[in-house]
Tab-separated table of C-alpha atoms in Angstrom:
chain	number	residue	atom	x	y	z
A	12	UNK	CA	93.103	101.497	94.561
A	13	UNK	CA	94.618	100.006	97.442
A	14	UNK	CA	95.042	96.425	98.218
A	15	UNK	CA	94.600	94.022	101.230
A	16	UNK	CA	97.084	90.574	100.968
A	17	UNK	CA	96.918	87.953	103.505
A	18	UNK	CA	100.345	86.138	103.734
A	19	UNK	CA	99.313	82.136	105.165
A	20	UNK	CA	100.239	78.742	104.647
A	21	UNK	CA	99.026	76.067	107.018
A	22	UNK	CA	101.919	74.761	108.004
A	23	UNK	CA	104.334	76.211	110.337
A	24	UNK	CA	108.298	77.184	109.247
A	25	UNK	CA	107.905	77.526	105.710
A	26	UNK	CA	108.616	81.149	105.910
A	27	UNK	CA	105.127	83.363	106.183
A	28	UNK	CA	106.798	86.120	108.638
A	29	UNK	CA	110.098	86.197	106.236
A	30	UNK	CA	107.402	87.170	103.209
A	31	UNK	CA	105.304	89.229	104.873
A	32	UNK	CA	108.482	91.160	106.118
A	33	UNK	CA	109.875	91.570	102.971
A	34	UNK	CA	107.024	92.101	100.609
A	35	UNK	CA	106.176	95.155	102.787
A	36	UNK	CA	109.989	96.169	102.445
A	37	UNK	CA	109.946	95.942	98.967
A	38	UNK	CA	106.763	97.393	97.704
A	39	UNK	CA	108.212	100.253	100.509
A	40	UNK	CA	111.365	100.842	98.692
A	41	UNK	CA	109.131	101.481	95.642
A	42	UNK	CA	107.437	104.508	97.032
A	43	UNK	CA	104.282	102.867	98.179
A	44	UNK	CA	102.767	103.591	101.591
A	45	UNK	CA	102.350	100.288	103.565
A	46	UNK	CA	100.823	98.948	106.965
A	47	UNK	CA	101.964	94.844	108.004
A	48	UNK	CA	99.479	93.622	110.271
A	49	UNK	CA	101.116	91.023	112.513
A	50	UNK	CA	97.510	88.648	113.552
A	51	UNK	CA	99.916	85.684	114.869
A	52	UNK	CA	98.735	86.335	118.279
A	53	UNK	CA	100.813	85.317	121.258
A	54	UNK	CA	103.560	84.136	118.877
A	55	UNK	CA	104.596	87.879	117.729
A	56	UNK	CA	107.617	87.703	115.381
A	57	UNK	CA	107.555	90.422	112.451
A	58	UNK	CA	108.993	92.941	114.570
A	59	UNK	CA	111.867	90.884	115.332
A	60	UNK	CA	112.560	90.215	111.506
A	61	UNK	CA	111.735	94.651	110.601
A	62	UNK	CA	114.060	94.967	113.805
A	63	UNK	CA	111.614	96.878	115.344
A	64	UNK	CA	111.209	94.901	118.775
A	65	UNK	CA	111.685	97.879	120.837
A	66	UNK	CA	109.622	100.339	119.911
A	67	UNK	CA	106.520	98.771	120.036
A	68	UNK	CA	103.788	100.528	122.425
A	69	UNK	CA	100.170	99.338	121.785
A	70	UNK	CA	99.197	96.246	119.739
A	71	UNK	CA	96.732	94.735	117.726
A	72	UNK	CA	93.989	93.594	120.490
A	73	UNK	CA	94.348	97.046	121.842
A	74	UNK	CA	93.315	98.443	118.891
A	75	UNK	CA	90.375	96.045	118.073
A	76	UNK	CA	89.316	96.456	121.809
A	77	UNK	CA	88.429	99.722	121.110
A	78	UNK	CA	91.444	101.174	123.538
A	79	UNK	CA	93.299	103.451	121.063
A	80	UNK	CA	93.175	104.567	117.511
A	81	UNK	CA	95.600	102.308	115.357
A	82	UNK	CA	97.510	105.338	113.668
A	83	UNK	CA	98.695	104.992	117.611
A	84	UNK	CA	99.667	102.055	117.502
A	85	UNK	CA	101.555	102.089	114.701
A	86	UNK	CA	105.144	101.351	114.082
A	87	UNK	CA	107.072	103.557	111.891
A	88	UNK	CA	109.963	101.883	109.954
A	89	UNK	CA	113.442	103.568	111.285
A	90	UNK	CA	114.632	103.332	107.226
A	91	UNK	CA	112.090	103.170	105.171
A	92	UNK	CA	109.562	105.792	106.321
A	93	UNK	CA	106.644	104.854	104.482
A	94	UNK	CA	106.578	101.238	106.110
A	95	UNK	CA	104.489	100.740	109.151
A	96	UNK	CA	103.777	97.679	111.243
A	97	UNK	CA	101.241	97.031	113.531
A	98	UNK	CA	102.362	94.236	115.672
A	99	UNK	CA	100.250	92.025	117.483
A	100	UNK	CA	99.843	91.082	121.220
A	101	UNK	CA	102.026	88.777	122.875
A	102	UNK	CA	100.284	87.947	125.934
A	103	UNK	CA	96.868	87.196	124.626
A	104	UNK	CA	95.730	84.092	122.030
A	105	UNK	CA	94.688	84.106	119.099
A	106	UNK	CA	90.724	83.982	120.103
A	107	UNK	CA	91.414	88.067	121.374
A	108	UNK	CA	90.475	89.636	117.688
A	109	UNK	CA	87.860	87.880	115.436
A	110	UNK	CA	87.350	88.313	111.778
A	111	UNK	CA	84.380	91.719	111.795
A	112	UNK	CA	87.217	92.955	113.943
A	113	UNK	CA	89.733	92.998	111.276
A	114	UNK	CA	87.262	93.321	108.327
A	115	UNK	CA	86.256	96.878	109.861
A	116	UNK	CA	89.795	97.515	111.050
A	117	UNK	CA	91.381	97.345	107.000
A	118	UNK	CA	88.109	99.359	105.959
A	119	UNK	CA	89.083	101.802	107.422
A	120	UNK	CA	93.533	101.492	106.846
A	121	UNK	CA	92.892	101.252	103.426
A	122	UNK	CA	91.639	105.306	103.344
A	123	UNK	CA	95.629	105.708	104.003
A	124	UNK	CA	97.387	102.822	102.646
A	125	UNK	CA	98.457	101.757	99.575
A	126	UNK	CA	99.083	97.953	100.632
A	127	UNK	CA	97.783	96.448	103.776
A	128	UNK	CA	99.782	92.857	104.150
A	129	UNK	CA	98.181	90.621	106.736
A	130	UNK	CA	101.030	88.332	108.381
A	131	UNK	CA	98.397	84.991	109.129
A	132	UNK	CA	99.420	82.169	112.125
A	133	UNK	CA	99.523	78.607	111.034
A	134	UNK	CA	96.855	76.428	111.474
A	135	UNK	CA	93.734	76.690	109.972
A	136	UNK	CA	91.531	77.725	113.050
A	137	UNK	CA	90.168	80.927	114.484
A	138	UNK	CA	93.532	82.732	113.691
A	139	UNK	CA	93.688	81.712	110.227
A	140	UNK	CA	89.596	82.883	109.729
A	141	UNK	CA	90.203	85.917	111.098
A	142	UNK	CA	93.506	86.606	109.335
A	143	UNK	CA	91.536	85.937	105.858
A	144	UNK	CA	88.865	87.637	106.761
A	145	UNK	CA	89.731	91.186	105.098
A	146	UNK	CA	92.398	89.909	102.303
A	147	UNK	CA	91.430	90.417	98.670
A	148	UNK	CA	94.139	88.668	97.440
A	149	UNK	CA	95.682	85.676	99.477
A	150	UNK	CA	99.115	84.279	98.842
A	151	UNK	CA	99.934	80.876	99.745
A	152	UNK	CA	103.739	80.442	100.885
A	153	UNK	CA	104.983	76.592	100.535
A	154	UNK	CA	108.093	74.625	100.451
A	155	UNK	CA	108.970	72.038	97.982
A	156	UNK	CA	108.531	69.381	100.433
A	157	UNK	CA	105.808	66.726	100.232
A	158	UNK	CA	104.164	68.399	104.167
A	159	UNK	CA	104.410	71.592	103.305
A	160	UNK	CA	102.438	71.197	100.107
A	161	UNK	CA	99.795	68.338	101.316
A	162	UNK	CA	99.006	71.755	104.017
A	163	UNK	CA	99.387	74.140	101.268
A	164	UNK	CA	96.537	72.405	99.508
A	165	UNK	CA	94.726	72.331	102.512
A	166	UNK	CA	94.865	76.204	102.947
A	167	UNK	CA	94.326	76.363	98.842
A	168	UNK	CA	91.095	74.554	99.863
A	169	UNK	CA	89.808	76.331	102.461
A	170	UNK	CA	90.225	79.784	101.165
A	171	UNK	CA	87.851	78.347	98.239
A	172	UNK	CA	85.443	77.623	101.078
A	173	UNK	CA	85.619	81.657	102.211
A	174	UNK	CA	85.207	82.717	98.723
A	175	UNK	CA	88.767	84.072	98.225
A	176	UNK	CA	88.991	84.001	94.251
A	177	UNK	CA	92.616	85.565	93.941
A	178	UNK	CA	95.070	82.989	95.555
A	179	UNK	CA	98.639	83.115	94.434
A	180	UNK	CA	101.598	80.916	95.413
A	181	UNK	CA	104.950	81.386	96.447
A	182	UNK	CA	107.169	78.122	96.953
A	183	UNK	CA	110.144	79.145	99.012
A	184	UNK	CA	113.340	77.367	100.051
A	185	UNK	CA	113.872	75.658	96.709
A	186	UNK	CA	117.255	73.877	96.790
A	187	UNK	CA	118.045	73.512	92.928
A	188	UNK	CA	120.901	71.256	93.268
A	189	UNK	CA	118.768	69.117	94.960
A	190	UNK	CA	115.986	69.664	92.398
A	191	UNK	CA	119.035	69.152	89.659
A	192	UNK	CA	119.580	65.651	91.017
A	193	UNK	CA	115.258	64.543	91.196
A	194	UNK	CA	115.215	64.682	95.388
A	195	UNK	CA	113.256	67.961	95.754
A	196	UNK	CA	109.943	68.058	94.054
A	197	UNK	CA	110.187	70.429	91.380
A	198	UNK	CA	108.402	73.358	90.288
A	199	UNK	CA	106.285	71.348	87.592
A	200	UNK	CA	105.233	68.459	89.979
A	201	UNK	CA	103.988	71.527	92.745
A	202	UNK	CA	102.281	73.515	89.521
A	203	UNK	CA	100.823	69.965	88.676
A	204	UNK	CA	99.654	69.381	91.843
A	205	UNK	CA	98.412	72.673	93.265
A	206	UNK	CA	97.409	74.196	90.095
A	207	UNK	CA	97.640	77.964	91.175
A	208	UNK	CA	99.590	80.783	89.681
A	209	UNK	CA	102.978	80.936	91.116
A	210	UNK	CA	104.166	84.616	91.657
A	211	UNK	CA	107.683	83.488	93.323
A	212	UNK	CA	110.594	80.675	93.176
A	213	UNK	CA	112.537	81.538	96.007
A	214	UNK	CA	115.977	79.794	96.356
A	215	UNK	CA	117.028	78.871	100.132
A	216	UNK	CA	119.875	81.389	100.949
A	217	UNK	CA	122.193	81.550	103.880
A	218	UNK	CA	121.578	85.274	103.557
A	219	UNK	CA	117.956	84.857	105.108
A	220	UNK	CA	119.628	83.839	108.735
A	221	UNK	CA	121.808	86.712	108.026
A	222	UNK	CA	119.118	89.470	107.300
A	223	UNK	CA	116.705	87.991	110.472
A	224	UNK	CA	119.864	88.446	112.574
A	225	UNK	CA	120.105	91.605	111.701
A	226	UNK	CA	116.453	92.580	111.687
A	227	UNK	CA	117.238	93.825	107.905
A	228	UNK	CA	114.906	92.033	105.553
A	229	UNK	CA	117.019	89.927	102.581
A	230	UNK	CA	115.432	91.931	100.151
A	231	UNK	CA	118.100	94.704	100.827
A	232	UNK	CA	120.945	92.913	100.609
A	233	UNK	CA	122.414	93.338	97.366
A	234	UNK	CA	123.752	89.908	95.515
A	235	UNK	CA	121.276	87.529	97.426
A	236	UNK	CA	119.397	85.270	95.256
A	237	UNK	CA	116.651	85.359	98.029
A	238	UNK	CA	116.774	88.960	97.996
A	239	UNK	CA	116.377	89.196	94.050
A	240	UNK	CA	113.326	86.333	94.347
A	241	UNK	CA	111.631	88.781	96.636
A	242	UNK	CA	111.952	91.890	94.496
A	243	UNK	CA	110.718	89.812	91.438
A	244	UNK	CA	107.928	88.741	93.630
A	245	UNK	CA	107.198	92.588	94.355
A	246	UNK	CA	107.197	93.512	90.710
A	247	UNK	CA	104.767	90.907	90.144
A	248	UNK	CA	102.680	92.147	92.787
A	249	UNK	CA	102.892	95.356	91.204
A	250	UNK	CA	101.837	94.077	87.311
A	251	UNK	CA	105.160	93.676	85.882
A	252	UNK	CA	105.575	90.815	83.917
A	253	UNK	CA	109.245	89.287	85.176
A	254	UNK	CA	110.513	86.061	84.387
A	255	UNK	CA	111.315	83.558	86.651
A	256	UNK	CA	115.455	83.077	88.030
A	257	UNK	CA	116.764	80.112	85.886
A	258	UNK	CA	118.694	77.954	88.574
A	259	UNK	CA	122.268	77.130	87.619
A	260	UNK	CA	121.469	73.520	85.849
A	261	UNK	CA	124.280	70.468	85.946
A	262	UNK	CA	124.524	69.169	82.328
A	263	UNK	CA	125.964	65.756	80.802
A	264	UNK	CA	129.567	67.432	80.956
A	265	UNK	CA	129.341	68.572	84.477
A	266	UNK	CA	128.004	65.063	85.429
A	267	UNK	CA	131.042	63.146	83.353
A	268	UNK	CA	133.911	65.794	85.151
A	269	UNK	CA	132.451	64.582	88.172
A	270	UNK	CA	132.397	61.233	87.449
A	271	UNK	CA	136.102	61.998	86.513
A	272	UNK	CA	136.354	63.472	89.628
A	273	UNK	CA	135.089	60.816	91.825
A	274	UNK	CA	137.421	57.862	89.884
B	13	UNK	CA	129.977	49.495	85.112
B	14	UNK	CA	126.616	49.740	84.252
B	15	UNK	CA	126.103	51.812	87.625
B	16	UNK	CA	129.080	54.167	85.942
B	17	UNK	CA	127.039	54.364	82.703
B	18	UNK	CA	123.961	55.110	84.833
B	19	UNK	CA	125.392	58.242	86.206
B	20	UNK	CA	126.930	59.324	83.222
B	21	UNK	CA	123.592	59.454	81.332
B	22	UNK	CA	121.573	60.554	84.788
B	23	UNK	CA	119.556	57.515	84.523
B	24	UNK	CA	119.317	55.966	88.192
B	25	UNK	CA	116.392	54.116	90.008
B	26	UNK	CA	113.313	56.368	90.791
B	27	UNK	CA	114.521	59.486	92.653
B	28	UNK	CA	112.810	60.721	95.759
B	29	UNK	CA	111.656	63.892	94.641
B	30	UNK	CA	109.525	61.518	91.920
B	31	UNK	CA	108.542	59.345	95.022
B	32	UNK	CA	107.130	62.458	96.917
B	33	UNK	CA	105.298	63.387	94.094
B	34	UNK	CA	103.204	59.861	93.846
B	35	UNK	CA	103.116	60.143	97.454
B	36	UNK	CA	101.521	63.073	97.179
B	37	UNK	CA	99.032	62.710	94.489
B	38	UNK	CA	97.479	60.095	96.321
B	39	UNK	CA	97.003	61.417	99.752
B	40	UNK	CA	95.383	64.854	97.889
B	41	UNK	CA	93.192	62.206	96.619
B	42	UNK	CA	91.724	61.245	100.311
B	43	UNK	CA	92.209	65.035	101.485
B	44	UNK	CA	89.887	66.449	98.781
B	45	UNK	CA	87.788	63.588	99.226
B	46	UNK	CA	86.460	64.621	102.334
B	47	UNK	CA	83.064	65.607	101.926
B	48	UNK	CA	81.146	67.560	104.281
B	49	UNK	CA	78.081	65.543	105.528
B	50	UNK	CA	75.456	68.445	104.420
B	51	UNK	CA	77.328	68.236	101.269
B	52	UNK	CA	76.944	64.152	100.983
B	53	UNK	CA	73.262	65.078	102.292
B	54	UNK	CA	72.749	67.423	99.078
B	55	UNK	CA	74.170	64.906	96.550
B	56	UNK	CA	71.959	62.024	97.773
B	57	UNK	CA	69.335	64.481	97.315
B	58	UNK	CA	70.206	65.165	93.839
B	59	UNK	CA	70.595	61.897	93.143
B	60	UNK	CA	67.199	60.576	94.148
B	61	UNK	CA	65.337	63.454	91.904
B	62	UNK	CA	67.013	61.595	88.637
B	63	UNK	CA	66.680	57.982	89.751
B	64	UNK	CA	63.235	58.990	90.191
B	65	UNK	CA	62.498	59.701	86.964
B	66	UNK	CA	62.646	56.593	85.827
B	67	UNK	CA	62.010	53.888	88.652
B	68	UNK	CA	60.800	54.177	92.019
B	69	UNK	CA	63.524	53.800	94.743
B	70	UNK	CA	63.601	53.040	98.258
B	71	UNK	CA	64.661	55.695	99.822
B	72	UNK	CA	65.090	54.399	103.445
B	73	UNK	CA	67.382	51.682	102.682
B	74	UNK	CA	69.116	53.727	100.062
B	75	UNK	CA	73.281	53.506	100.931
B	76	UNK	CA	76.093	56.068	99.353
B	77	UNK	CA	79.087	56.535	100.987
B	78	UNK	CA	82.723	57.683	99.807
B	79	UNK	CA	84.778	54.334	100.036
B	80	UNK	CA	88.987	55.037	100.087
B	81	UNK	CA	91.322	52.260	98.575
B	82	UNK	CA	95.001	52.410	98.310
B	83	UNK	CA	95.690	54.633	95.825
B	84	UNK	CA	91.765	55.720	94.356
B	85	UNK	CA	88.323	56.913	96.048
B	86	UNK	CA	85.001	55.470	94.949
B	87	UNK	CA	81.947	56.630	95.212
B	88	UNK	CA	79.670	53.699	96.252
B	89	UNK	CA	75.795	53.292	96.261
B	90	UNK	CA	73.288	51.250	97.093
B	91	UNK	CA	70.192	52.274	96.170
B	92	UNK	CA	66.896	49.446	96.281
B	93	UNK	CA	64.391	49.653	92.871
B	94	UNK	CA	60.906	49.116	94.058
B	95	UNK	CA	59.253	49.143	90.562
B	96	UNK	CA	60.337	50.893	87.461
B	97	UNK	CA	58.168	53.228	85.575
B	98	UNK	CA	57.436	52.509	81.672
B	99	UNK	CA	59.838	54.069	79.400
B	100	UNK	CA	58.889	56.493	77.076
């Protein structure tokens, strides 16, 4: 039984690309077979972050068009060979491809895939109906920070409105020290708030600049805490029960040696 | 000293992640609040059929509107009794 995700969450920055990019690495490097569908039209960026910029030939809106058959337009991950993308245009907007488009375009993927994972634009306009459109499960990416989750809830609401039952949440960018010391809303306060089942806790890591640079999703690097969030967030995808990373806490004594520290 | 003492124990005044989260609460408030007019339509509607039960109302003056204060959201009405039926 395969499955269609749509990756979205209203606000811009908060890292919907990075998740898309390395969900579909990671349920890859399990043995799955998987198609990314870039739909941020006119702002194309997964292929940048697969490292697969140059071998793109034919795009989304030729596909939809009717121009050629999307297994030819398909980009076939140099490492992991059972990743595919199919990036998007970059000269047309996001009005090019509405949402029977997609609907009939997955219909038919999902005959070969195992996981279809629709990268969505921000904003909550034509893009973000059409992106939705197909997804039978939709997770919501956010960032501890009061925007990013007043959007979040936004997106939580209007994917209620299309009838999309199975909406999961990933905050990302969590900065425990700063949640340690009470500036950073924690992950109670966005659980409180939101009040939808969080499949990922994903720390900010210097590693993610690192990985885009290199066009080498985190989740490979070995020894990121990004890159373990991601594969945690993978095994939840695929059933596994895994508890959440416990941040490194500051107790009483590390408070009074720095108090020491500081007279 | 007491500041000292304060950071000792972590007690300090009310952090900002704290201050987002009030901050936030509230504005969800007005954001979920916002009520589609077909939707405001339908609960007028709905209204009217149990009012009616027991009094007659004027439905062409009848007022209800979502009113936003600082930190809450009323619903307010303002519905004119004709004549009420007898109770049963």
């Amino acid at each position: 039984m395969s499955q269609i995700l749509v990756i979205t969450s209203g606000k811009g920055g908060v890292g919907k690309t990075t998740t898309t990019a390395n969900i579909g690495v990671g349920l890859a490097m399990r043995g799955h077979k998987v198609a990314l569908i870039d739909t941020d039209t006119g702002l194309r960026n997964l292929d940048l972050l697969l490292g697969l910029e140059n071998r793109i030939l034919y795009d989304l809106v030729d596909v939809t068009s009717g121009r050629v058959a999307y297994k030819k337009a398909l980009v076939r991950h140099k490492k992991f060979e059972n990743l595919y993308l199919l990036p998007t245009s970059q000269v047309k907007d996001k009005s090019a491809v509405n949402p029977e488009q997609l609907v009939t375009l997955c219909a038919e993927m999902k005959k070969e895939f195992d996981f279809i994972i629709i990268d969505c634009p921000a904003g909550i306009e034509q893009g973000f109906k059409t992106a939705i459109a197909a997804a039978d499960t939709a997770i919501v990416v956010t960032m501890p920070e009061i925007s990013a989750v007043r959007d979040a809830d936004k997106i939580i609401g209007e994917l209620g409105r299309a009838d999309k039952e199975n909406v999961k949440l990933i905050v990302n960018r969590i900065r425990p020290q700063m949640v340690e010391k009470g500036d950073m809303l924690d992950m109670g306060d966005i659980d409180e708030i939101l009040s939808v089942a969080c499949i990922g806790q994903v720390p900010d890591d210097e590693n993610v600049v690192v990985a885009t640079n290199r066009g080498e999703p985190v989740i490979t690097m070995n020894g990121s805490t990004a890159g373990q969030a991601y594969k945690n967030i993978v095994a939840r995808i695929c059933g596994e029960n895994v508890p959440f990373l416990k941040p490194q806490k500051e107790g009483f004594f590390a408070r009074l040696k720095k108090l020491f520290g500081l007279l | 000293m007491l500041d000292v003492l304060k950071r000792v124990f972590g007690m300090s005044e009310k952090k900002s992640g704290a201050v987002a989260k009030e901050r936030l609460q509230v504005v969800l408030i007005h954001d979920r609040a916002s009520i589609s007019p077909e939707i405001m339509e339908k609960i007028k509607e709905e209204i009217i059929t149990v009012l009616s039960k027991y009094m007659n109302i004027n439905r062409a003056d009848m007022e209800i509107a979502l009113e936003n204060d600082s930190d809450s959201v009323a619903l307010v009405a303002n519905i004119p009794v004709n004549s009420m039926r007898h109770a049963r």
